[in-house]
Tab-separated table of C-alpha atoms and ligand atoms in Angstrom:
chain	number	residue	atom	x	y	z
A	1	MET	CA	0.047	0.113	0.129
A	2	GLU	CA	2.703	2.428	0.717
A	3	ARG	CA	5.059	1.391	-1.905
A	4	ALA	CA	3.814	3.680	-4.785
A	5	PRO	CA	3.796	6.943	-2.865
A	6	CYS	CA	7.637	5.931	-2.071
A	7	LEU	CA	8.536	4.332	-5.364
A	8	LEU	CA	7.243	7.502	-6.454
A	9	LEU	CA	9.144	10.593	-4.183
A	10	LEU	CA	12.628	8.120	-5.296
A	11	LEU	CA	11.856	8.065	-9.049
A	12	LEU	CA	11.056	11.783	-8.777
A	13	SER	CA	14.394	12.672	-7.113
A	14	VAL	CA	15.718	10.724	-9.997
A	15	LEU	CA	14.772	10.784	-13.233
A	16	PRO	CA	14.909	13.290	-15.820
A	17	LEU	CA	12.078	14.567	-16.420
A	18	PRO	CA	10.478	14.713	-19.620
A	19	ARG	CA	10.592	18.248	-21.619
A	20	ALA	CA	8.421	19.766	-24.292
A	21	SER	CA	10.805	22.018	-25.452
A	22	GLU	CA	14.516	22.274	-23.835
A	23	HIS	CA	14.638	25.741	-24.293
A	24	ALA	CA	10.179	26.453	-22.955
A	25	PRO	CA	10.347	28.211	-19.286
A	26	GLU	CA	9.639	25.280	-17.250
A	27	PRO	CA	5.740	25.974	-16.494
A	28	CYS	CA	5.290	25.241	-12.861
A	29	GLU	CA	7.836	26.582	-10.502
A	30	LEU	CA	8.179	25.114	-6.994
A	31	ASP	CA	9.348	27.522	-4.238
A	32	ASP	CA	12.922	27.064	-1.799
A	33	GLU	CA	10.983	25.880	1.426
A	34	ASP	CA	9.134	22.886	-1.248
A	35	TYR	CA	6.458	25.230	-0.083
A	36	ARG	CA	4.449	25.952	-2.451
A	37	CYS	CA	3.977	25.471	-5.687
A	38	ALA	CA	2.486	27.579	-9.148
A	39	CYS	CA	1.798	26.881	-12.303
A	40	ASN	CA	1.299	27.817	-15.773
A	41	PHE	CA	-0.481	25.817	-18.003
A	42	SER	CA	-0.816	29.361	-20.850
A	43	ASP	CA	1.129	27.498	-23.479
A	44	PRO	CA	-0.170	25.829	-25.642
A	45	GLN	CA	1.781	23.200	-26.106
A	46	PRO	CA	1.772	22.870	-22.876
A	47	ASP	CA	4.772	20.768	-20.327
A	48	TRP	CA	1.632	18.719	-18.038
A	49	ALA	CA	4.776	16.739	-16.534
A	50	SER	CA	6.418	19.970	-14.624
A	51	GLY	CA	3.752	19.789	-11.962
A	52	LEU	CA	5.451	16.822	-11.181
A	53	GLN	CA	7.283	19.041	-9.258
A	54	CYS	CA	3.977	20.496	-7.195
A	55	LEU	CA	3.234	16.686	-5.635
A	56	VAL	CA	5.506	17.818	-2.379
A	57	ALA	CA	4.641	21.314	-2.041
A	58	PHE	CA	1.790	22.037	0.478
A	59	GLU	CA	0.389	25.452	-1.362
A	60	VAL	CA	-0.256	24.994	-5.650
A	61	GLU	CA	-1.215	27.037	-7.549
A	62	ILE	CA	-2.308	25.695	-11.432
A	63	ARG	CA	-3.644	28.289	-13.748
A	64	ALA	CA	-4.567	27.023	-17.341
A	65	GLY	CA	-4.317	30.407	-19.885
A	66	GLY	CA	-8.139	29.760	-20.391
A	67	ARG	CA	-7.671	26.309	-21.699
A	68	SER	CA	-10.418	23.685	-22.304
A	69	LEU	CA	-9.171	20.977	-20.141
A	70	GLU	CA	-12.486	18.925	-22.391
A	71	GLU	CA	-9.262	16.388	-22.845
A	72	PHE	CA	-8.983	15.217	-19.879
A	73	LEU	CA	-12.334	13.814	-19.151
A	74	ALA	CA	-12.002	10.508	-19.992
A	75	ARG	CA	-9.933	10.343	-16.800
A	76	ALA	CA	-13.068	11.479	-14.657
A	77	ASP	CA	-14.109	7.915	-15.450
A	78	THR	CA	-11.173	6.154	-13.276
A	79	ASP	CA	-11.758	4.654	-10.638
A	80	PRO	CA	-10.194	6.838	-7.358
A	81	GLN	CA	-8.653	3.500	-5.632
A	82	GLN	CA	-6.266	3.460	-8.377
A	83	TYR	CA	-4.173	6.299	-7.549
A	84	ALA	CA	-5.785	7.309	-3.493
A	85	ASP	CA	-2.755	6.075	-1.547
A	86	VAL	CA	-0.724	8.226	-3.858
A	87	VAL	CA	-3.018	11.596	-3.133
A	88	ARG	CA	-3.641	10.685	0.629
A	89	ALA	CA	0.231	11.114	0.589
A	90	LEU	CA	0.375	14.681	-0.773
A	91	ARG	CA	1.455	16.992	1.930
A	92	LEU	CA	-1.621	19.308	-0.454
A	93	ARG	CA	-3.122	21.964	1.797
A	94	ARG	CA	-4.507	24.684	-0.383
A	95	LEU	CA	-5.536	24.320	-3.809
A	96	THR	CA	-6.041	27.536	-6.542
A	97	VAL	CA	-7.500	26.466	-10.093
A	98	GLY	CA	-7.931	29.202	-12.782
A	99	ALA	CA	-9.025	30.028	-16.610
A	100	ALA	CA	-9.516	27.055	-17.613
A	101	ARG	CA	-12.891	25.569	-18.948
A	102	VAL	CA	-13.307	22.928	-17.117
A	103	PRO	CA	-16.611	20.066	-17.747
A	104	ALA	CA	-17.971	19.486	-14.726
A	105	ARG	CA	-18.299	15.709	-14.563
A	106	LEU	CA	-14.653	15.628	-14.851
A	107	LEU	CA	-14.662	19.202	-11.560
A	108	PHE	CA	-16.627	16.698	-9.576
A	109	ALA	CA	-14.457	13.535	-10.328
A	110	VAL	CA	-11.483	15.939	-8.900
A	111	LEU	CA	-13.451	16.852	-5.852
A	112	ARG	CA	-14.245	13.082	-5.407
A	113	ALA	CA	-10.397	11.812	-5.824
A	114	LEU	CA	-9.109	14.832	-3.483
A	115	GLY	CA	-11.990	13.434	-1.296
A	116	TYR	CA	-9.028	10.817	-0.397
A	117	SER	CA	-6.446	13.940	0.599
A	118	ARG	CA	-5.556	16.292	3.489
A	119	LEU	CA	-6.876	19.134	0.876
A	120	LYS	CA	-8.113	22.635	3.197
A	121	GLU	CA	-8.428	25.234	1.179
A	122	LEU	CA	-10.057	25.624	-2.759
A	123	THR	CA	-9.652	28.487	-4.780
A	124	LEU	CA	-11.836	28.372	-8.153
A	125	GLU	CA	-11.364	31.156	-9.792
A	126	ASP	CA	-12.484	32.648	-13.525
A	127	LEU	CA	-13.246	28.714	-14.476
A	128	GLU	CA	-15.983	28.376	-16.658
A	129	VAL	CA	-18.270	24.357	-16.170
A	130	THR	CA	-19.771	23.023	-18.892
A	131	GLY	CA	-21.634	20.673	-19.595
A	132	ALA	CA	-24.311	18.378	-16.830
A	133	ALA	CA	-22.970	17.271	-13.276
A	134	PRO	CA	-22.696	14.007	-13.023
A	135	PRO	CA	-25.412	12.408	-10.310
A	136	PRO	CA	-24.865	13.846	-7.458
A	137	PRO	CA	-23.264	11.006	-5.137
A	138	LEU	CA	-24.513	8.992	-2.088
A	139	GLU	CA	-22.349	10.015	0.008
A	140	ALA	CA	-20.140	13.005	0.789
A	141	THR	CA	-16.469	11.727	-0.585
A	142	GLY	CA	-15.147	15.071	-1.519
A	143	PRO	CA	-13.024	16.713	0.556
A	144	ALA	CA	-13.967	18.315	3.818
A	145	LEU	CA	-12.186	21.260	3.150
A	146	SER	CA	-12.996	24.513	6.115
A	147	THR	CA	-12.821	26.425	3.369
A	148	LEU	CA	-13.981	27.157	-0.023
A	149	ARG	CA	-13.103	29.916	-2.271
A	150	LEU	CA	-14.930	30.707	-5.662
A	151	ARG	CA	-14.414	34.369	-8.153
A	152	ASN	CA	-15.848	34.824	-11.981
A	153	VAL	CA	-16.817	30.576	-11.750
A	154	SER	CA	-19.697	30.222	-13.937
A	155	TRP	CA	-22.078	27.692	-14.574
A	156	ALA	CA	-23.502	25.937	-17.038
A	157	THR	CA	-26.165	24.242	-15.033
A	158	GLY	CA	-27.408	27.906	-13.478
A	159	GLY	CA	-28.743	28.839	-10.314
A	160	GLY	CA	-28.300	24.674	-8.793
A	161	TRP	CA	-25.031	24.597	-8.681
A	162	LEU	CA	-23.809	25.361	-5.082
A	163	VAL	CA	-26.480	22.425	-4.579
A	164	GLU	CA	-24.476	20.343	-6.339
A	165	LEU	CA	-20.996	21.164	-4.836
A	166	GLN	CA	-21.907	20.604	-1.577
A	167	GLN	CA	-23.116	16.708	-2.034
A	168	TRP	CA	-19.413	15.973	-3.038
A	169	LEU	CA	-18.307	17.872	0.092
A	170	LYS	CA	-18.240	16.757	3.323
A	171	PRO	CA	-19.811	18.697	6.370
A	172	GLY	CA	-17.501	21.105	8.820
A	173	LEU	CA	-16.921	24.296	5.836
A	174	LYS	CA	-16.211	27.219	7.819
A	175	VAL	CA	-15.675	29.239	5.662
A	176	LEU	CA	-17.323	30.384	2.427
A	177	SER	CA	-16.730	32.829	-0.455
A	178	ILE	CA	-18.520	33.610	-3.443
A	179	ALA	CA	-17.471	36.937	-6.068
A	180	GLN	CA	-18.264	37.698	-8.977
A	181	ALA	CA	-20.617	35.335	-9.150
A	182	HIS	CA	-22.679	34.471	-11.990
A	183	SER	CA	-25.977	33.256	-9.923
A	184	LEU	CA	-26.860	33.180	-6.201
A	185	VAL	CA	-30.214	32.343	-7.182
A	186	ILE	CA	-29.632	29.542	-5.214
A	187	SER	CA	-32.882	26.559	-5.020
A	188	CYS	CA	-32.286	26.809	-0.908
A	189	GLY	CA	-35.158	24.017	-1.097
A	190	GLN	CA	-32.474	21.680	-2.338
A	191	LEU	CA	-29.109	22.859	0.017
A	192	ARG	CA	-28.681	20.890	3.026
A	193	ALA	CA	-27.222	23.931	5.996
A	194	PHE	CA	-23.592	24.568	6.488
A	195	PRO	CA	-23.324	23.601	9.986
A	196	ALA	CA	-19.926	25.345	10.805
A	197	LEU	CA	-19.961	28.193	8.711
A	198	SER	CA	-18.576	30.930	9.750
A	199	THR	CA	-18.150	33.437	8.090
A	200	LEU	CA	-19.556	33.644	4.523
A	201	ASP	CA	-18.154	36.680	2.227
A	202	LEU	CA	-20.634	38.060	-1.247
A	203	SER	CA	-18.546	39.937	-1.569
A	204	ASP	CA	-17.709	41.994	-4.949
A	205	ASN	CA	-20.668	40.725	-5.928
A	206	PRO	CA	-21.685	45.017	-7.629
A	207	GLY	CA	-25.716	43.230	-9.773
A	208	LEU	CA	-26.810	41.086	-5.649
A	209	GLY	CA	-28.744	44.339	-3.955
A	210	GLU	CA	-30.692	43.929	-1.787
A	211	ARG	CA	-32.907	41.518	-3.766
A	212	GLY	CA	-30.205	39.740	-4.689
A	213	LEU	CA	-29.309	39.013	-0.516
A	214	THR	CA	-32.637	37.734	0.201
A	215	ALA	CA	-32.501	34.819	-2.370
A	216	ALA	CA	-28.598	34.535	-1.366
A	217	LEU	CA	-29.090	33.912	2.541
A	218	CYS	CA	-31.629	30.380	2.533
A	219	PRO	CA	-33.956	30.427	5.574
A	220	ARG	CA	-32.396	28.647	8.165
A	221	LYS	CA	-28.883	27.254	5.729
A	222	PHE	CA	-26.226	28.993	7.835
A	223	PRO	CA	-27.355	28.788	11.838
A	224	VAL	CA	-23.129	29.161	12.751
A	225	LEU	CA	-22.652	32.547	10.586
A	226	ARG	CA	-21.210	35.430	12.789
A	227	ASP	CA	-18.883	37.133	9.819
A	228	LEU	CA	-20.594	38.219	6.826
A	229	ALA	CA	-19.048	40.537	4.175
A	230	LEU	CA	-21.110	42.805	1.101
A	231	ARG	CA	-18.323	44.659	0.644
A	232	ASN	CA	-19.357	46.121	-3.215
A	233	ALA	CA	-22.809	44.172	-3.053
A	234	GLY	CA	-24.719	46.732	-4.421
A	235	MET	CA	-26.724	46.878	-1.553
A	236	GLU	CA	-28.945	50.350	-1.568
A	237	THR	CA	-30.137	51.130	2.182
A	238	LEU	CA	-29.630	49.333	5.890
A	239	THR	CA	-33.506	48.393	6.237
A	240	GLY	CA	-32.872	46.244	2.447
A	241	VAL	CA	-29.766	44.888	4.237
A	242	CYS	CA	-31.809	43.878	8.306
A	243	ALA	CA	-34.870	43.032	6.174
A	244	ALA	CA	-32.614	40.251	3.786
A	245	LEU	CA	-31.275	39.087	7.124
A	246	ALA	CA	-33.868	38.705	8.514
A	247	ALA	CA	-35.771	36.736	6.232
A	248	GLY	CA	-32.992	34.511	5.899
A	249	ALA	CA	-33.582	33.721	10.206
A	250	VAL	CA	-28.966	34.310	10.255
A	251	GLN	CA	-27.542	36.163	13.578
A	252	PRO	CA	-23.969	38.163	12.416
A	253	HIS	CA	-21.887	38.871	15.460
A	254	ARG	CA	-20.166	41.314	12.647
A	255	LEU	CA	-21.436	43.097	9.265
A	256	ASP	CA	-19.220	44.104	6.812
A	257	LEU	CA	-20.998	46.595	4.226
A	258	SER	CA	-17.900	48.814	2.929
A	259	ARG	CA	-17.774	49.875	-0.341
A	260	ASN	CA	-21.540	49.739	-0.573
A	261	ALA	CA	-23.188	53.269	-2.068
A	262	LEU	CA	-25.115	53.967	0.929
A	263	ARG	CA	-28.463	55.726	0.570
A	264	ALA	CA	-28.735	57.887	4.220
A	265	ALA	CA	-32.676	57.638	4.137
A	266	ALA	CA	-34.488	54.180	4.863
A	267	HIS	CA	-36.484	52.310	1.593
A	268	PRO	CA	-39.776	55.028	1.310
A	269	GLY	CA	-42.886	52.611	3.071
A	270	ALA	CA	-40.018	50.326	4.384
A	271	ALA	CA	-40.851	48.662	7.402
A	272	PRO	CA	-38.484	49.511	10.607
A	273	CYS	CA	-36.140	46.131	11.045
A	274	VAL	CA	-35.099	44.437	14.230
A	275	TRP	CA	-31.385	43.595	13.241
A	276	PRO	CA	-30.560	40.691	14.927
A	277	SER	CA	-29.337	40.592	18.452
A	278	THR	CA	-26.287	39.063	18.352
A	279	LEU	CA	-24.710	41.989	15.375
A	280	SER	CA	-21.912	44.167	17.571
A	281	SER	CA	-20.120	45.515	14.666
A	282	LEU	CA	-20.470	47.011	11.911
A	283	SER	CA	-18.489	48.813	9.300
A	284	LEU	CA	-19.987	51.687	6.321
A	285	SER	CA	-16.408	53.097	5.486
A	286	PHE	CA	-16.306	54.045	1.885
A	287	ALA	CA	-19.990	54.199	1.394
A	288	GLY	CA	-20.471	57.275	-0.197
A	289	LEU	CA	-22.665	58.641	3.306
A	290	GLU	CA	-22.965	62.573	3.487
A	291	GLN	CA	-24.292	61.716	6.528
A	292	VAL	CA	-25.360	58.926	9.515
A	293	PRO	CA	-27.820	56.853	7.795
A	294	LYS	CA	-31.159	56.242	9.406
A	295	GLY	CA	-31.859	52.900	10.419
A	296	LEU	CA	-28.024	51.677	12.181
A	297	PRO	CA	-28.345	48.764	15.538
A	298	ALA	CA	-29.910	51.082	18.850
A	299	LYS	CA	-27.034	49.515	19.558
A	300	LEU	CA	-22.950	48.801	18.963
A	301	ASN	CA	-19.453	47.991	20.176
A	302	VAL	CA	-17.993	48.568	17.183
A	303	LEU	CA	-19.071	51.623	13.807
A	304	ASP	CA	-16.767	52.228	11.292
A	305	LEU	CA	-17.710	54.589	9.828
A	306	SER	CA	-14.885	56.247	7.951
A	307	CYS	CA	-13.493	57.615	4.812
A	308	ASN	CA	-16.910	58.556	3.705
A	309	ARG	CA	-18.707	62.080	3.356
A	310	LEU	CA	-19.883	63.534	6.350
A	311	ASN	CA	-19.756	66.936	6.419
A	312	ARG	CA	-20.054	67.642	10.172
A	313	ALA	CA	-19.526	65.749	12.643
A	314	PRO	CA	-22.384	63.374	13.891
A	315	ARG	CA	-25.129	63.978	16.289
A	316	ALA	CA	-25.238	62.007	19.580
A	317	ASP	CA	-28.639	61.546	18.344
A	318	GLU	CA	-27.903	60.476	15.322
A	319	LEU	CA	-25.677	57.359	15.862
A	320	PRO	CA	-26.649	54.017	18.103
A	321	GLN	CA	-25.239	53.641	21.800
A	322	VAL	CA	-20.782	52.694	20.407
A	323	GLY	CA	-17.881	51.464	22.155
A	324	ASN	CA	-15.748	52.577	19.998
A	325	LEU	CA	-16.480	54.738	16.594
A	326	THR	CA	-14.295	55.369	13.832
A	327	LEU	CA	-15.023	58.984	11.729
A	328	ALA	CA	-10.855	59.158	9.665
A	329	GLY	CA	-11.029	60.265	6.647
A	330	ASN	CA	-14.228	62.055	6.868
A	331	PRO	CA	-13.351	65.445	5.609
A	332	PHE	CA	-15.855	68.072	8.878
A	333	LEU	CA	-12.359	66.352	9.679
A	334	ASP	CA	-9.627	67.001	6.710
A	335	PRO	CA	-11.945	69.628	5.300
A	336	GLY	CA	-8.677	70.173	2.536
A	337	ALA	CA	-7.935	66.684	2.392
A	338	PRO	CA	-7.584	64.406	-0.930
A	339	LYS	CA	-11.002	62.340	-1.376
A	340	PRO	CA	-9.757	59.510	-2.291
A	341	HIS	CA	-13.585	57.935	-1.637
A	342	GLU	CA	-14.710	60.169	-3.951
A	343	ASP	CA	-15.534	56.989	-6.144
A	344	PRO	CA	-16.767	54.660	-2.911
A	345	LEU	CA	-17.908	51.726	-6.051
A	346	ASN	CA	-14.777	52.246	-7.983
A	347	SER	CA	-12.256	51.770	-5.931
A	348	GLY	CA	-12.691	47.951	-4.485
A	349	VAL	CA	-13.939	46.549	-7.884
A	350	ALA	CA	-11.862	46.432	-10.248
A	351	ARG	CA	-10.067	43.827	-8.833
A	352	VAL	CA	-7.536	41.917	-11.187
A	353	SER	CA	-8.215	38.088	-10.741
A	354	ALA	CA	-5.712	37.422	-12.917
A	355	HIS	CA	-3.000	38.307	-10.795
A	356	SER	CA	-4.122	37.782	-7.654
A	357	SER	CA	-4.535	33.456	-8.055
A	358	LEU	CA	-2.337	30.640	-7.562
A	359	ALA	CA	-2.973	26.745	-8.935
A	360	ILE	CA	-2.806	22.861	-8.810
A	361	GLY	CA	-5.636	22.462	-11.997
A	362	MET	CA	-8.123	19.758	-12.308
A	363	SER	CA	-6.034	19.177	-15.063
A	364	GLY	CA	-2.996	19.269	-13.663
A	365	ILE	CA	-3.736	16.808	-11.063
A	366	LEU	CA	-5.025	14.136	-13.556
A	367	ALA	CA	-2.243	14.736	-15.475
A	368	LEU	CA	-0.622	14.310	-12.517
A	369	PHE	CA	-1.966	10.658	-12.321
A	370	GLN	CA	-1.586	10.742	-15.161
A	371	VAL	CA	2.660	10.624	-14.877
A	372	VAL	CA	2.401	9.034	-11.546
A	373	ARG	CA	0.404	5.463	-12.162
A	374	SER	CA	2.845	5.806	-15.814
A	375	PHE	CA	6.142	6.157	-13.030
A	376	ALA	CA	5.257	3.852	-10.478
B	1	LIG	C1	1.028	32.777	-17.870
B	1	LIG	O1	1.550	32.855	-19.095
B	1	LIG	C2	1.827	33.810	-19.433
B	1	LIG	C3	2.373	33.586	-21.101
B	1	LIG	O2	3.987	33.671	-20.733
B	1	LIG	C4	1.004	34.936	-19.508
B	1	LIG	O3	0.788	36.105	-20.208
B	1	LIG	C5	0.344	35.562	-18.333
B	1	LIG	O4	0.395	36.528	-17.435
B	1	LIG	C6	0.714	33.893	-17.115
B	1	LIG	N1	0.070	34.374	-15.741
B	1	LIG	C7	0.250	34.032	-14.806
B	1	LIG	C8	-0.289	34.322	-14.225
B	1	LIG	O5	1.194	34.256	-13.886
B	2	LIG	C1	-14.057	35.699	-16.412
B	2	LIG	O1	-13.980	34.517	-16.398
B	2	LIG	C2	-13.752	33.779	-17.742
B	2	LIG	C3	-13.031	32.718	-17.940
B	2	LIG	O2	-14.333	31.690	-17.905
B	2	LIG	C4	-11.980	35.046	-18.270
B	2	LIG	O3	-12.517	34.840	-19.998
B	2	LIG	C5	-12.388	36.364	-17.998
B	2	LIG	O4	-11.677	36.907	-18.398
B	2	LIG	C6	-13.368	36.746	-16.810
B	2	LIG	N1	-13.597	37.518	-15.826
B	2	LIG	C7	-12.380	38.745	-15.152
B	2	LIG	C8	-13.175	40.331	-14.408
B	2	LIG	O5	-11.997	38.280	-14.917
B	3	LIG	C1	-12.133	50.406	17.349
B	3	LIG	O1	-13.094	50.555	16.807
B	3	LIG	C2	-11.129	50.094	14.833
B	3	LIG	C3	-11.546	50.152	13.520
B	3	LIG	O2	-12.744	49.022	13.272
B	3	LIG	C4	-9.560	49.555	15.208
B	3	LIG	O3	-8.946	49.619	14.111
B	3	LIG	C5	-9.468	49.769	16.570
B	3	LIG	O4	-8.482	49.503	17.023
B	3	LIG	C6	-10.707	50.028	17.661
B	3	LIG	N1	-10.090	50.458	18.643
B	3	LIG	C7	-10.606	50.124	19.597
B	3	LIG	C8	-9.939	49.985	20.963
B	3	LIG	O5	-11.554	48.591	19.919
């Protein structure tokens, strides 16, 4: 049972690996500590074998240059038992896969394979997931992730994607982040609860808005949520956000509404809303506010109003009972200062995701198994 990985490591240390071309730069780079390995398979004829060096890394990032990984689809039906030992031996804890078109069947086959690994954090970025998902597994056979991050991932199956993805993950996810989503209309009826999820980050979804938030916060699916981040998520009024939290029965302790173009006035005709009693920290920085907004919770430990457009100090009757109030970066404190917040929606939105990434791609990992098997 233990032979295959040991043999593999031995082979890796002695064998010259095949090269696509002597002069092409290596697509993968492993750092001196054998900690982080990053691959960029953007060459039209990538040297997949270069990914072998990543087998020893803790943190692997694979970007596939936007290519389609259809060619690996045949691997999706491989019996996972065949490579279970190799996957168990990986040190891999953090994996980023980016810039590829990947068939859903292949994506879920990779998740099933990673079920044997000790992977904790998975990031998917700039992916187009094509085709129908395979039938759901009888039980969750994918990895026991603590963190799952998605940025700019589109799914051919539309709004059902979170339900499909959840079916493969062992419960225990603590952090879920979904940015630049193409659809956040979740099929709440089919979604199971996230029993351990403490952080939900829906930032950088400028089209979400309060109605989208209500649709995304499936009632009673996030029972232990403590941190809710909604930066740059198209929120307009505090009353609307409050109503969405109430409808979803979430009880966050910290709520980040920074970088939304908030209106100070309540939504006309909005019913007064009771904020969750757990809420103790609220960030409203970079929100373009010219006055303290209506509808704040009555009591807070932390209220961050920094970098808004307040032209005078807030009066006590405008503010909740608050332990730590931050007002830095408002014109009334420093009238001559430049105003970096002039355009709050652009300062945080223009994230260059192409540069923020690492990655072992679907392609990479499957190619690895393929090469590994042929060596072992
Ligand atoms: C990957 O390589 C291509 C071509 O060399 C380059 O244009 C691109 O910026 C690289 N991507 C990353 C994330 O380094
Ligand atoms: C989102 O991902 C697609 C590939 O699926 C890519 O073509 C596009 O440039 C990405 N968008 C951004 C804003 O990075
Ligand atoms: C008050 O809040 C600000 C920003 O949230 C933080 O940087 C600061 O450390 C806090 N101060 C105290 C005394 O908690």
